Structures are given as C-alpha cells and as structure tokens.
C-alpha cells in the first residue's frame, strides 16, 4: 500500500520509522533486532536509507596507495523486500541521484517494481567526503526534481529506451524531503520553497521533513507551504538527542538548530544516561504536541537508537 493511501485512510496520526542498512559484515537479523520491539506500535511504513559508496585510499604493500570504492551500508532494496516479507509492513526505499546514471536508476526502479515495492522517497543525496559540493554522475540526475521526473515518466510508461512503446507503467508513490530550517545550500527560504513547490507540482505525493527540535519551526514551515499552495501532507521527522557530542555534530551535519533550553539541559547532564533521559522527554513533548495538532504521521529517525524511540513512542501512542 502506498504511503499516501495510508495517510488518506487514517483517522488519527500514524507512526513510521526510518532505519539504516547495517554496516557491511552484519546480517539481516540486526535489522530485525532493531525493529522487533518497534513493531508493537504498528508502523504504517518503514523507510530504509540509501548510502552511496565512498572512495578511500588504501595503502599497498609497496607503500603506494590505491583508490578503492567502498560501500559501508549496502542492501537498501533487499532490506525493503525483507521487511515487507518478514513484517508485512510497507517499506520505503530512499532513492538518490548521487552515484547513479539515469539508466542505472531506471533499472533500480524496475527491480523495486518487480519486488512489489510501490513507494520511494526521492532525494538528491549529499556530496561524498572527497567532493567539495554535490556532483551528479555524468548522465545522472542532478537534483531531486530530475529524479522525480524520471520516476514520474516511468509511472507513465516512458522509459529511457525510446524503442519501448507502451511500456509497463509503474505506480510509485513519491515522497520528497523538505527543510523547516532551509536546505543548507539554498540562498534563502524563498528559493528553497520555490524548488519544493516544483517537486510537488511534478507529482510528489507528500513531504517528509528534516529533523527539527523546535516544533514552532515545523508549524511555520507548514503555514508557509500552505501559503505557497503546497497542499500535500507534510510528515514531521523526529530524532532524539542522546549525548553531548550531538550538540555540535547535529547542527554541523544536518544544519538544524538546537533550542537553548534543550542544549542547556543536555549540557548539565553528567552521563549519557542522563542525556538520554532529557532527550527522550523532549521527544515525547514534541511528539505529543505534534499529534495534538493533527499531523498525518510521526516519523522517527531511529538511527541506532531503537530503545530510546521505543520509550518515547510508548508514551505517545
Ligand atoms: P534537492 O531537492 O535536489 O535540493 C538540493 C538543493 O538544491 C536545495 O538547496 C534546493 O533549494 C536546490 N534545488 C532544488 N532543485 C533545484 C534546481 N532544479 N536547480 C537549482 N537548485 C535546486 N541522503 C542520502 O544520501 N541518503 C538517504 O537515505 C537520505 N535520506 C534523507 C531523508 C530525509 C527525510 C531527508 C530530509 C534527507 C535525507 N538525505 C539522504 C539527505 C539529502 O540527500 C540531502 O539533504 C541533500 O543535500 C538534499 O536532498 P534533496 O532531495 O532535498 O535535494
């Protein structure tokens, strides 16, 4: 079932989770161990992130270096299929532009369709560690909008191979990312909004937000979207703080602010356990307020912290 169908059929706020594929070397049980306790909350769908390969330099026996492509977290598509099979819950693979030619993307979409996966979260992806800024593959998609166009084309039976006439029409429900605190590369919120609106005009069914720790940022973002004529559901993405290091890592990595009250409370903690307690309480308060406001779904970034998410969600649902 599509994410948008879950939302349309719902009478109350739904719950969903996002997981990362395990590090290479671990098996699928690490995903099941992660998700098993969270299944108690009957998530409507589970997102699986995509991680492109990185180039690293490995020292050889003779002292010279060789460049190798390493994918630390492969398996997104297979994990989605495994989740659907194991839990009978819809899975949403993240699909990115980076690292893919358009032909490879088309083949990946065909794989997803054959597996019965009819949801995708359409993203650009970030620059790799060796790139100063994001670089598309030659013959690849540059922006999420371009990828969205490709998925939408396939939904209309339009393939890259021009000699395919009346090709099978896929039926993907397409989600896109939105940034209540602005995407870090956008010169201003107006420009970022204009691109987001374009994504919706091109067929995005819903928006999932970047994490935020201050609900007023989400509410203003939704108001702004509605004023711009963006009328699709806007799903808030939520993540708990669990240690002091995140006070600097999260703003640097995700370009979001941490409210003074929360950062002061975390600073005062003496142990990670205390931080976790503060972070969980904050997440519960955020979730309760959002649920009361009638948001369509509460989407939790579990990022290796299923226990914290469990403790929070149990207080909300
Ligand atoms: P876009 O919508 O392409 O926007 C990127 C920037 O370009 C923005 O500043 C926008 O304003 C601007 N822009 C958009 N279109 C155009 C255009 N046509 N011309 C000029 N400027 C334009 N990354 C991963 O690698 N794997 C994941 O699994 C993953 N999951 C994510 C899940 C969520 C919910 C979110 C919010 C992010 C996720 N990311 C993931 C990170 C994401 O890839 C980055 O935030 C990336 O920098 C932007 O992706 P986007 O889809 O928003 O890009």
Coordinates of C-alpha atoms and ligand atoms in Angstrom, one line a residue:
X1 CA 0.0 0.0 0.0
X2 CA 1.2 3.5 -0.8
X3 CA 2.2 6.0 2.0
X4 CA -0.4 8.4 0.6
X5 CA -3.1 5.8 0.8
X6 CA -2.2 5.1 4.5
X7 CA -2.5 8.8 5.2
X8 CA -5.8 9.2 3.4
X9 CA -7.3 6.2 5.1
X10 CA -6.1 7.2 8.6
X11 CA -8.4 8.6 11.3
X12 CA -5.6 9.6 13.6
X13 CA -1.9 10.3 13.5
X14 CA 0.1 7.4 12.1
X15 CA 3.6 6.2 13.2
X16 CA 6.5 5.3 10.9
X17 CA 10.2 4.6 11.4
X18 CA 13.4 5.1 9.4
X19 CA 16.3 2.6 9.6
X20 CA 19.8 2.5 8.2
X21 CA 21.1 -0.7 6.5
X22 CA 23.5 -2.4 8.8
X23 CA 27.3 -2.0 8.3
X24 CA 28.7 -4.4 5.9
X25 CA 29.6 -7.6 7.7
X26 CA 26.4 -7.8 9.7
X27 CA 23.3 -9.8 8.7
X28 CA 19.6 -9.0 8.3
X29 CA 19.0 -10.1 11.9
X30 CA 20.5 -6.8 13.1
X31 CA 17.6 -5.0 11.3
X32 CA 15.0 -7.4 12.8
X33 CA 16.5 -7.0 16.3
X34 CA 16.3 -3.2 15.7
X35 CA 12.7 -3.3 14.5
X36 CA 11.2 -6.1 16.5
X37 CA 10.3 -4.0 19.6
X38 CA 9.1 -1.1 17.5
X39 CA 6.6 -3.3 15.7
X40 CA 4.4 -3.1 18.8
X41 CA 3.4 0.3 17.6
X42 CA 2.1 -1.0 14.2
X43 CA 4.1 1.4 12.0
X44 CA 2.3 2.1 8.7
X45 CA 5.6 2.1 6.8
X46 CA 9.3 1.8 7.4
X47 CA 11.9 3.8 5.5
X48 CA 15.3 2.5 4.6
X49 CA 18.1 5.0 3.9
X50 CA 20.4 4.7 0.9
X51 CA 24.2 5.1 1.3
X52 CA 26.3 5.6 -1.7
X53 CA 29.9 4.2 -2.0
X54 CA 32.9 6.3 -0.9
X55 CA 36.3 6.4 -2.4
X56 CA 39.1 5.7 0.1
X57 CA 42.8 5.4 -0.4
X58 CA 44.3 2.0 0.8
X59 CA 48.0 1.6 1.5
X60 CA 49.5 -1.2 -0.6
X61 CA 52.5 -3.4 0.5
X62 CA 54.9 -1.4 -1.7
X63 CA 53.9 1.8 0.2
X64 CA 51.9 3.3 -2.6
X65 CA 48.1 3.9 -2.4
X66 CA 45.3 2.6 -4.4
X67 CA 41.9 4.2 -4.7
X68 CA 39.0 1.8 -3.8
X69 CA 35.2 2.2 -3.8
X70 CA 33.7 1.1 -0.5
X71 CA 30.1 0.8 0.3
X72 CA 29.7 0.6 4.1
X73 CA 26.0 0.1 4.2
X74 CA 24.7 -1.8 1.1
X75 CA 21.4 -3.6 0.9
X76 CA 18.7 -0.9 0.9
X77 CA 16.5 -2.6 -1.7
X78 CA 17.0 -6.1 -0.3
X79 CA 16.2 -4.8 3.3
X80 CA 12.9 -3.3 2.0
X81 CA 11.9 -6.6 0.4
X82 CA 12.9 -8.4 3.6
X83 CA 10.9 -6.0 5.8
X84 CA 7.8 -6.4 3.6
X85 CA 8.2 -10.1 3.7
X86 CA 9.0 -10.5 7.4
X87 CA 6.6 -8.0 8.9
X88 CA 4.0 -7.5 6.2
X89 CA 4.6 -3.7 6.5
X90 CA 5.2 -1.4 3.6
X91 CA 8.8 -0.3 3.1
X92 CA 10.0 2.9 1.5
X93 CA 13.5 2.8 0.0
X94 CA 15.3 6.1 -0.3
X95 CA 16.4 6.7 -3.9
X96 CA 19.1 9.2 -4.6
X97 CA 20.6 10.9 -7.6
X98 CA 24.3 10.7 -6.4
X99 CA 26.3 7.7 -7.8
X100 CA 23.6 6.7 -10.3
X101 CA 23.4 7.2 -14.1
X102 CA 19.8 7.6 -15.3
X103 CA 20.0 4.2 -16.8
X104 CA 21.0 2.6 -13.5
X105 CA 18.2 4.4 -11.8
X106 CA 15.7 3.1 -14.3
X107 CA 16.9 -0.5 -13.7
X108 CA 16.8 0.1 -9.9
X109 CA 13.1 1.2 -10.3
X110 CA 12.3 -1.8 -12.3
X111 CA 13.8 -4.0 -9.6
X112 CA 11.7 -2.2 -7.0
X113 CA 8.6 -2.6 -9.1
X114 CA 9.2 -6.4 -9.6
X115 CA 9.6 -6.7 -5.9
X116 CA 6.2 -5.2 -5.3
X117 CA 7.6 -2.0 -3.7
X118 CA 5.5 0.9 -4.8
X119 CA 6.9 3.7 -2.5
X120 CA 10.1 5.7 -3.0
X121 CA 11.5 8.7 -1.1
X122 CA 13.1 10.7 -3.9
X123 CA 16.3 12.6 -2.9
X124 CA 19.4 14.2 -4.3
X125 CA 21.9 12.8 -1.8
X126 CA 24.8 14.7 -0.4
X127 CA 28.4 15.3 -1.6
X128 CA 30.8 12.4 -0.9
X129 CA 33.6 13.1 1.5
X130 CA 36.0 13.8 -1.4
X131 CA 33.7 16.3 -3.1
X132 CA 33.5 20.0 -2.1
X133 CA 29.9 20.0 -3.3
X134 CA 27.5 17.5 -4.7
X135 CA 28.4 16.3 -8.2
X136 CA 26.0 14.4 -10.3
X137 CA 27.2 11.3 -12.3
X138 CA 27.8 12.0 -16.0
X139 CA 24.4 11.0 -17.4
X140 CA 22.9 11.1 -13.9
X141 CA 20.2 13.2 -12.3
X142 CA 21.4 16.5 -10.8
X143 CA 18.5 17.4 -8.5
X144 CA 15.7 15.5 -6.7
X145 CA 13.4 17.2 -9.2
X146 CA 15.2 15.5 -12.1
X147 CA 14.9 12.1 -10.4
X148 CA 11.3 12.8 -9.6
X149 CA 10.7 13.5 -13.3
X150 CA 12.3 10.1 -14.1
X151 CA 10.1 8.2 -11.7
X152 CA 7.0 10.1 -12.9
X153 CA 7.9 9.2 -16.5
X154 CA 8.2 5.5 -15.6
X155 CA 4.8 5.8 -13.9
X156 CA 3.5 6.9 -17.3
X157 CA 5.3 4.0 -19.1
X158 CA 8.0 6.3 -20.5
X159 CA 11.4 4.5 -20.5
X160 CA 14.9 5.8 -21.4
X161 CA 14.9 3.3 -24.2
X162 CA 13.0 5.1 -26.8
X163 CA 12.1 2.0 -28.7
X164 CA 10.0 0.7 -25.8
X165 CA 6.5 1.6 -26.9
X166 CA 3.6 1.3 -24.4
X167 CA 5.9 0.2 -21.7
X168 CA 4.5 -1.1 -18.4
X169 CA 3.5 1.8 -16.2
X170 CA 5.0 1.6 -12.7
X171 CA 2.9 3.1 -9.9
X172 CA 5.3 4.6 -7.4
X173 CA 4.1 6.9 -4.6
X174 CA 6.7 9.6 -4.4
X175 CA 7.8 11.3 -1.2
X176 CA 10.3 14.2 -1.1
X177 CA 12.4 16.0 1.5
X178 CA 11.5 19.4 3.0
X179 CA 13.5 21.6 5.3
X180 CA 11.7 23.6 8.0
X181 CA 15.1 25.4 8.7
X182 CA 16.0 25.7 5.0
X183 CA 18.3 23.4 3.0
X184 CA 21.8 24.5 3.8
X185 CA 22.7 25.2 0.1
X186 CA 19.7 27.3 -0.6
X187 CA 20.5 31.0 -0.7
X188 CA 17.2 31.8 1.2
X189 CA 13.9 30.2 2.2
X190 CA 12.0 31.7 -0.7
X191 CA 14.2 29.9 -3.2
X192 CA 14.1 26.6 -1.3
X193 CA 10.3 26.9 -1.2
X194 CA 10.1 27.5 -4.9
X195 CA 12.0 24.3 -5.6
X196 CA 9.9 22.4 -3.1
X197 CA 6.8 23.7 -4.8
X198 CA 8.1 22.5 -8.1
X199 CA 8.7 19.0 -6.7
X200 CA 5.1 18.9 -5.6
X201 CA 3.9 20.2 -9.0
X202 CA 5.8 17.4 -10.6
X203 CA 3.9 14.8 -8.7
X204 CA 5.4 14.4 -5.2
X205 CA 2.6 12.9 -3.1
X206 CA 4.0 14.1 0.3
X207 CA 6.9 15.7 2.1
X208 CA 9.0 14.3 4.9
X209 CA 10.9 17.0 6.9
X210 CA 14.4 17.1 8.0
X211 CA 14.6 16.6 11.8
X212 CA 13.8 19.6 14.0
X213 CA 13.9 20.1 17.7
X214 CA 11.6 23.1 17.9
X215 CA 8.0 22.4 16.8
X216 CA 7.4 26.1 16.0
X217 CA 9.9 25.6 13.1
X218 CA 7.6 22.8 11.7
X219 CA 4.4 24.8 12.2
X220 CA 5.8 27.9 10.5
X221 CA 7.1 25.7 7.6
X222 CA 3.7 24.1 7.2
X223 CA 2.0 27.5 7.2
X224 CA 4.5 28.8 4.6
X225 CA 4.0 25.8 2.4
X226 CA 0.2 26.2 2.6
X227 CA 0.5 29.9 1.7
X228 CA 2.6 28.9 -1.3
X229 CA -0.1 26.5 -2.4
X230 CA 1.8 23.3 -1.4
X231 CA -1.1 21.2 -0.3
X232 CA 0.3 17.7 0.2
X233 CA 0.8 16.1 3.6
X234 CA 3.9 17.2 5.5
X235 CA 5.3 14.5 7.7
X236 CA 7.5 15.7 10.6
X237 CA 10.8 13.8 11.0
X238 CA 11.9 13.4 14.6
X239 CA 15.1 12.3 16.3
X240 CA 16.1 12.2 20.0
X241 CA 19.3 13.7 21.4
X242 CA 21.2 11.1 23.4
X243 CA 24.6 12.6 24.2
X244 CA 26.5 15.9 24.5
X245 CA 28.5 15.4 21.3
X246 CA 25.4 15.7 19.3
X247 CA 25.0 19.4 20.4
X248 CA 27.8 20.2 17.8
X249 CA 27.5 17.2 15.4
X250 CA 23.8 17.5 14.6
X251 CA 23.9 21.3 13.7
X252 CA 27.0 20.7 11.6
X253 CA 25.7 17.6 9.9
X254 CA 22.0 18.4 9.5
X255 CA 22.1 22.2 9.5
X256 CA 19.4 22.5 12.2
X257 CA 19.3 24.5 15.5
X258 CA 19.0 23.0 18.9
X259 CA 16.8 25.1 21.2
X260 CA 18.7 26.8 24.1
X261 CA 16.5 25.1 26.7
X262 CA 17.3 21.7 25.3
X263 CA 21.0 22.3 24.8
X264 CA 21.3 23.8 28.4
X265 CA 19.6 20.7 29.8
X266 CA 21.9 18.4 27.9
X267 CA 25.0 20.4 29.0
X268 CA 24.0 20.0 32.6
X269 CA 23.9 16.2 32.3
X270 CA 26.8 14.2 33.9
X271 CA 26.3 10.9 31.9
X272 CA 25.0 9.7 28.6
X273 CA 22.1 8.0 30.5
X274 CA 21.1 11.4 31.9
X275 CA 21.3 12.9 28.3
X276 CA 19.2 10.1 27.0
X277 CA 16.5 10.8 29.6
X278 CA 16.4 14.5 28.8
X279 CA 16.4 13.7 25.0
X280 CA 13.6 11.2 25.4
X281 CA 11.4 13.6 27.5
X282 CA 12.0 16.3 24.9
X283 CA 11.0 13.9 22.1
X284 CA 7.8 12.9 24.0
X285 CA 6.8 16.5 24.5
X286 CA 7.5 17.3 20.8
X287 CA 5.5 14.2 19.7
X288 CA 2.5 14.9 21.9
X289 CA 2.3 18.5 20.7
X290 CA 2.5 17.5 17.0
X291 CA 0.0 14.7 17.5
X292 CA -2.4 17.0 19.2
X293 CA -2.0 19.4 16.2
X294 CA -3.2 16.5 14.0
X295 CA 0.0 15.9 11.9
X296 CA -0.5 13.0 9.5
X297 CA 2.3 10.8 10.7
X298 CA 5.1 10.9 13.3
X299 CA 8.2 9.7 11.5
X300 CA 11.0 8.7 13.8
X301 CA 14.7 8.5 12.7
X302 CA 15.7 5.5 14.7
X303 CA 19.5 5.8 13.8
X304 CA 20.7 3.0 16.0
X305 CA 18.6 4.1 19.0
X306 CA 15.5 1.9 18.9
X307 CA 15.2 1.7 22.7
X308 CA 15.0 5.4 23.1
X309 CA 12.5 5.6 20.3
X310 CA 10.5 2.8 21.9
X311 CA 10.5 4.6 25.3
X312 CA 9.2 7.8 23.6
X313 CA 6.6 6.3 21.3
X314 CA 5.1 4.2 24.0
X315 CA 4.2 7.5 25.8
X316 CA 2.6 8.9 22.7
X317 CA 0.6 6.1 21.1
Ligands
LIG1 P1 17.0 18.8 -3.8 O1 15.5 18.9 -3.7 O2 17.6 18.5 -5.1 O3 17.6 20.2 -3.3 C1 19.0 20.4 -3.1 C2 19.3 21.9 -3.1 O4 19.2 22.4 -4.4 C3 18.4 22.8 -2.2 O5 19.1 23.8 -1.7 C4 17.3 23.3 -3.2 O6 16.8 24.5 -2.8 C5 18.1 23.4 -4.5 N1 17.4 23.0 -5.7 C6 16.5 22.0 -5.9 N2 16.2 21.9 -7.2 C7 17.0 22.7 -7.9 C8 17.1 23.0 -9.3 N3 16.4 22.4 -10.2 N4 18.0 24.0 -9.6 C9 18.8 24.6 -8.7 N5 18.6 24.4 -7.3 C10 17.8 23.5 -7.0 N6 20.7 11.4 1.8 C11 21.2 10.2 1.4 O7 22.3 10.1 0.8 N7 20.6 9.0 1.7 C12 19.4 9.0 2.3 O8 18.8 7.9 2.5 C13 18.8 10.2 2.7 N8 17.6 10.3 3.4 C14 17.1 11.5 3.7 C15 15.8 11.6 4.3 C16 15.2 12.8 4.6 C17 13.8 12.8 5.2 C18 15.9 14.0 4.4 C19 15.3 15.3 4.8 C20 17.2 13.9 3.9 C21 17.8 12.7 3.5 N9 19.0 12.6 2.9 C22 19.6 11.4 2.5 C23 19.8 13.8 2.7 C24 19.6 14.6 1.4 O9 20.0 13.8 0.4 C25 20.3 15.9 1.5 O10 19.7 16.8 2.4 C26 20.6 16.6 0.2 O11 21.6 17.6 0.4 C27 19.4 17.3 -0.5 O12 18.5 16.4 -0.9 P2 17.1 16.9 -1.5 O13 16.4 15.7 -2.1 O14 16.4 17.8 -0.6 O15 17.7 17.8 -2.8

